[in-house]
Tab-separated table of C-alpha atoms in Angstrom:
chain	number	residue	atom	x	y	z
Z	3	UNK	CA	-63.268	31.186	-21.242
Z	4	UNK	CA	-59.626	31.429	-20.874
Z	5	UNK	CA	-57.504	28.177	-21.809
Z	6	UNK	CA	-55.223	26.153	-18.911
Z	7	UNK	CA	-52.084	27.001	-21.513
Z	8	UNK	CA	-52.406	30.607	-20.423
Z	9	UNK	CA	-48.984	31.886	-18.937
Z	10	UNK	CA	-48.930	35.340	-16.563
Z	11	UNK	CA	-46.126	37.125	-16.163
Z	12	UNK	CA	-45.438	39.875	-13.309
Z	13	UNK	CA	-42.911	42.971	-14.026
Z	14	UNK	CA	-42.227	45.323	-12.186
Z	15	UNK	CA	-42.401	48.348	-14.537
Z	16	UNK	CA	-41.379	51.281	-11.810
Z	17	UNK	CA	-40.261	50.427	-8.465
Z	18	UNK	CA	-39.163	52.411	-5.315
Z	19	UNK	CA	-35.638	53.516	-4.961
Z	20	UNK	CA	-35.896	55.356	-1.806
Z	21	UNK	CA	-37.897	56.554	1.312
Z	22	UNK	CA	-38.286	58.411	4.559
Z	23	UNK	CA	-38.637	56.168	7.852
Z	24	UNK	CA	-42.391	57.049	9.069
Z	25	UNK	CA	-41.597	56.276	12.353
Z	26	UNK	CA	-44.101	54.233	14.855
Z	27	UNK	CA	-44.984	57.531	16.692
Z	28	UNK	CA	-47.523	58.564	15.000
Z	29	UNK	CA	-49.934	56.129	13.034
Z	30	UNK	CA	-51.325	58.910	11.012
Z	31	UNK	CA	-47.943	60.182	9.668
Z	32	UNK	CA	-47.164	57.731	6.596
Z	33	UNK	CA	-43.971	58.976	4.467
Z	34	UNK	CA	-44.518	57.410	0.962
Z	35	UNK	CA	-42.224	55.793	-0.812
Z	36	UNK	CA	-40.954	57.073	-4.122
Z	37	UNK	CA	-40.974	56.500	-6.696
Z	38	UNK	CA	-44.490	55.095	-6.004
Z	39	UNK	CA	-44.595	51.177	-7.433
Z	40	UNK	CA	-46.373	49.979	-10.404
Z	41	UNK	CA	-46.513	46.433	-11.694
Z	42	UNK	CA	-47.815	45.012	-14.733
Z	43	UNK	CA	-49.179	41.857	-16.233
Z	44	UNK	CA	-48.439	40.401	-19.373
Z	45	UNK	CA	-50.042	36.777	-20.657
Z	46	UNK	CA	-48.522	34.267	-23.495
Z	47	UNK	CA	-50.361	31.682	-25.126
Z	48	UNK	CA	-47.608	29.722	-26.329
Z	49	UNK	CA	-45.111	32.501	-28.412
Z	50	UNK	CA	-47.988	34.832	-28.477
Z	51	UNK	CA	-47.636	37.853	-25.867
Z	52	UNK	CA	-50.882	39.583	-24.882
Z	53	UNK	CA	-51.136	42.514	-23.484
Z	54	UNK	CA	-54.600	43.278	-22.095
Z	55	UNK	CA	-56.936	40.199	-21.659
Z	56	UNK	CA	-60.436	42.649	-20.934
Z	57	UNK	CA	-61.846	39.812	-19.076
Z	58	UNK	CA	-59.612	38.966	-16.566
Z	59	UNK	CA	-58.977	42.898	-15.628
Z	60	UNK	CA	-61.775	42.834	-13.171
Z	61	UNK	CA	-60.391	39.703	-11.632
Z	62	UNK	CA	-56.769	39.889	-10.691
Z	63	UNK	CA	-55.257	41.693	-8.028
Z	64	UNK	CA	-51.624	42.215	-6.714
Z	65	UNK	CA	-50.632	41.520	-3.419
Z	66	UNK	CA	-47.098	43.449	-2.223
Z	67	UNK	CA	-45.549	42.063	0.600
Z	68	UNK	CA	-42.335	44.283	2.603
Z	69	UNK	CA	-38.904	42.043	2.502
Z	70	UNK	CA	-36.497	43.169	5.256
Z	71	UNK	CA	-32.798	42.450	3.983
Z	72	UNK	CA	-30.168	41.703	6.780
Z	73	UNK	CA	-26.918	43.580	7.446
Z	74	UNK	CA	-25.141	40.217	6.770
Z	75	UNK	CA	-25.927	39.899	2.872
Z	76	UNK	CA	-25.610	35.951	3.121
Z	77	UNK	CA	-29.319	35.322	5.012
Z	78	UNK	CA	-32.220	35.401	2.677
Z	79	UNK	CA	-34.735	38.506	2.750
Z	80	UNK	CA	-37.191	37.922	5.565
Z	81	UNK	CA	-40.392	39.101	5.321
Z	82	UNK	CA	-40.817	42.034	7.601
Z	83	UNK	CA	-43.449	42.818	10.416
Z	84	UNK	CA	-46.892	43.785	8.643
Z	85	UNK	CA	-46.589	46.904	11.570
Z	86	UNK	CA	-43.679	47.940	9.204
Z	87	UNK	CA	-45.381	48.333	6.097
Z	88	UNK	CA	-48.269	51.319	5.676
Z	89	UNK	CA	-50.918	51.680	3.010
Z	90	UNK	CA	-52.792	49.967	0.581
Z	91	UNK	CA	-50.539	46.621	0.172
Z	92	UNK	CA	-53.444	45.110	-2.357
Z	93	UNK	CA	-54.433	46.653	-5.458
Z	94	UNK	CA	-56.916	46.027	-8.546
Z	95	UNK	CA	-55.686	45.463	-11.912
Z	96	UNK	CA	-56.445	49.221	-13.917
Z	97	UNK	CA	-56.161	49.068	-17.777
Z	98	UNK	CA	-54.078	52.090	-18.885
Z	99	UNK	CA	-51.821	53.312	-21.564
Z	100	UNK	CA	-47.906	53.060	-21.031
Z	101	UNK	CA	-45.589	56.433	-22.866
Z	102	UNK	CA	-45.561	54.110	-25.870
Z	103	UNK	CA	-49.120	54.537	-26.079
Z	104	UNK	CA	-49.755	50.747	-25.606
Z	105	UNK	CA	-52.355	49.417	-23.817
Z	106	UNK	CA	-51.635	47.356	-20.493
Z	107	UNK	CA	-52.875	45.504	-17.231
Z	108	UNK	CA	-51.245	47.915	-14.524
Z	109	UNK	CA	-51.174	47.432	-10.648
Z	110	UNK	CA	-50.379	50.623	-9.192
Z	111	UNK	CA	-49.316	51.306	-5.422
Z	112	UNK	CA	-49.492	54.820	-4.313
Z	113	UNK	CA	-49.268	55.201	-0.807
Z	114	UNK	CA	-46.770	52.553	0.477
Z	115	UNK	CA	-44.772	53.795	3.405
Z	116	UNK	CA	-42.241	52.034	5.901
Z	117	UNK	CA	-41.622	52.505	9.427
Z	118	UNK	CA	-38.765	51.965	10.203
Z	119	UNK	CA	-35.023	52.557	8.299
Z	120	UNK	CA	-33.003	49.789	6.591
Z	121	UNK	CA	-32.973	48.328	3.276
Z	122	UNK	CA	-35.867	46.088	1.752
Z	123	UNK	CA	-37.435	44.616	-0.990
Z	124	UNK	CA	-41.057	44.390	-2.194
Z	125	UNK	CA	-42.099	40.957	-3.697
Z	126	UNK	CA	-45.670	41.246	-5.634
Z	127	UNK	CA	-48.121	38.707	-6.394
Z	128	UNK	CA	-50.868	38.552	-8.871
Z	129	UNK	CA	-53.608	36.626	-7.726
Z	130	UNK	CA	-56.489	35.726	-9.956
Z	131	UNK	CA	-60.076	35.962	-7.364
Z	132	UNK	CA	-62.444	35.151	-10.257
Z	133	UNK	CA	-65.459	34.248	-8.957
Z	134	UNK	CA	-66.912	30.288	-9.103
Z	135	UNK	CA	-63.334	28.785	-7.779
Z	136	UNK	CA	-62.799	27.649	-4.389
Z	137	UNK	CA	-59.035	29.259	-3.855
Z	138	UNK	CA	-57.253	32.421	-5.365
Z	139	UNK	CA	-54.153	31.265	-7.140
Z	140	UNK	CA	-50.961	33.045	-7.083
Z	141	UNK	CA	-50.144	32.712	-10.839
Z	142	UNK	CA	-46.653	35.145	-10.901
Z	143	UNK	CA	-44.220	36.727	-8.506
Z	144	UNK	CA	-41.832	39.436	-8.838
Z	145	UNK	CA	-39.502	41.567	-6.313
Z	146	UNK	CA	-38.356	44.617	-6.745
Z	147	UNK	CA	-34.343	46.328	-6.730
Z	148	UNK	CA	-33.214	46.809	-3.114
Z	149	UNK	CA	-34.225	50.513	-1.703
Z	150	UNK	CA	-33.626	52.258	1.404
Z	151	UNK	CA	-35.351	53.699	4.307
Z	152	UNK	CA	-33.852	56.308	5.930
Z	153	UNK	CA	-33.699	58.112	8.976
Z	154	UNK	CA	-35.056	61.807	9.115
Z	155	UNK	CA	-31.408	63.133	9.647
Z	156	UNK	CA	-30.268	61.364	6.630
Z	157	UNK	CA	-33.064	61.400	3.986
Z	158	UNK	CA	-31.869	62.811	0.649
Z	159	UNK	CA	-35.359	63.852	-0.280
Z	160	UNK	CA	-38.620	64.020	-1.918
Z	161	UNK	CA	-38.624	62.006	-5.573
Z	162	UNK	CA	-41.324	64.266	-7.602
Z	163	UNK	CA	-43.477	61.888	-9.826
Z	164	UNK	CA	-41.587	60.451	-12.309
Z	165	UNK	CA	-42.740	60.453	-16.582
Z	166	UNK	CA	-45.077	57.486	-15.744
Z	167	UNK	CA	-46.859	58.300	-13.329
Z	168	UNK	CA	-47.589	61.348	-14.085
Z	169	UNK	CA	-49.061	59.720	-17.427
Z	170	UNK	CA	-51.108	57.589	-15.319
Z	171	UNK	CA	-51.957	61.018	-13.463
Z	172	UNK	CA	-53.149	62.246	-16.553
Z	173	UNK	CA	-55.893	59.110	-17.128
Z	174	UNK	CA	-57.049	59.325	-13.839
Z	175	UNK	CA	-54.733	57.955	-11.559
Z	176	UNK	CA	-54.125	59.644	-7.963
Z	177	UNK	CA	-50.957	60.009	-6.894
Z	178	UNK	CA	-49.588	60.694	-3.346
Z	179	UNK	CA	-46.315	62.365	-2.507
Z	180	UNK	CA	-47.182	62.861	1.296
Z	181	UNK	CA	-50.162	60.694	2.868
Z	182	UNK	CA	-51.993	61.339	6.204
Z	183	UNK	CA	-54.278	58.486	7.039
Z	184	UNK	CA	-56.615	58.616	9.471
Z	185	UNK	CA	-57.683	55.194	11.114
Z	186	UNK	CA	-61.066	54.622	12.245
C-alpha cells in the first residue's frame, strides 16, 4: 500500500521541437511529430526520490493534451480542437532503462501528429486509474517547450530518432517516423 505522503512528479524527458502540418484532407495521412515525446515519473517520500515504484506501473497513465499558442504572445495557450491533434494522446506507464542505465517509469508518445500549422504546446498529465477508487486523480502536470507546425512548403524536415529513443527502440519500443492510420 502506498502512503498519502507520496509526491509524483511529471518531466518531460524528450519533447517535440518540430513538425509537418498533416492537413485535414486526408484522415489517414498523419505527419508525426519529432522528436517523438516521452515523459517520465519520478515519486519522493519526503527527501527520498524514487525512481520506479513496480506497483503503481500498471496503474498510471499520461494524458497529452495539444495547446494552441496565439500570434499575440500576451493570451494564455488555449487548448486546441481535439480534430487538431492525431494519434494515441493516452499512454501506459512502460518501465525502461534511460542511457545512464537507470531504471524509470516512462510514458512514451509515438505517433502524435497535428493538423494544422502554428506553434503549440503539449501539457501531460499523469493520472493514477488504480482500480477500487471512484475517480482517477491527476497527481502532476507538465508542458512541453513551444514547437512548430509547418506548412508543406516550409518544413525543414524529417528529425531521425534521436539517442533515446532509439534506446527505447532497442528494449522494445516502436517507433514511428511516418504513420498511416486507417480508421474503422
Amino acid at each position: 500500500m502506498i502512503s498519502n505522503s507520496l509526491k509524483y512528479e511529471l518531466q518531460v524527458v524528450q519533447a517535440p521541437e518540430r513538425g509537418r502540418m498533416s492537413g485535414f484532407a486526408n484522415p489517414k495521412d498523419v505527419r508525426i511529430i519529432g522528436p517523438h515525446l516521452i515523459t517520465r515519473a519520478v515519486f519522493y517520500k519526503g527527501d527520498e526520490r524514487i525512481v520506479v515504484l513496480p506497483e503503481k506501473a500498471s496503474t498510471l497513465v499520461c494524458k497529452a493534451v495539444l495547446l494552441e499558442i496565439s500570434p499575440d504572445s500576451t493570451n494564455a495557450p488555449q487548448i486546441s480542437n481535439d480534430a487538431n491533434f492525431l494519434g494515441n494522446t493516452t499512454t501506459c506507464c512502460s518501465v525502461l532503462q534511460d542511457l545512464t542505465g537507470e531504471f524509470g517509469m516512462f510514458f512514451i508518445f509515438p505517433d502524435l501528429g497535428v493538423r494544422a500549422p502554428g506553434q503549440y504546446r503539449i501539457k501531460c498529465f499523469l493520472i493514477d486509474v488504480q482500480l477500487g477508487i471512484e475517480s482517477f486523480p491527476v497527481r502532476a502536470s507538465c508542458e512541453t517547450n513551444l514547437f512548430e507546425i509547418h506548412s508543406p512548403k516550409t518544413f525543414p524536415g524529417t528529425l531521425g530518432l534521436t539517442p533515446l529513443s532509439r534506446c527505447f527502440s532497442e528494449q522494445g519500443v516502436v517507433f514511428n517516423i511516418s504513420k498511416r492510420i486507417k480508421y474503422s
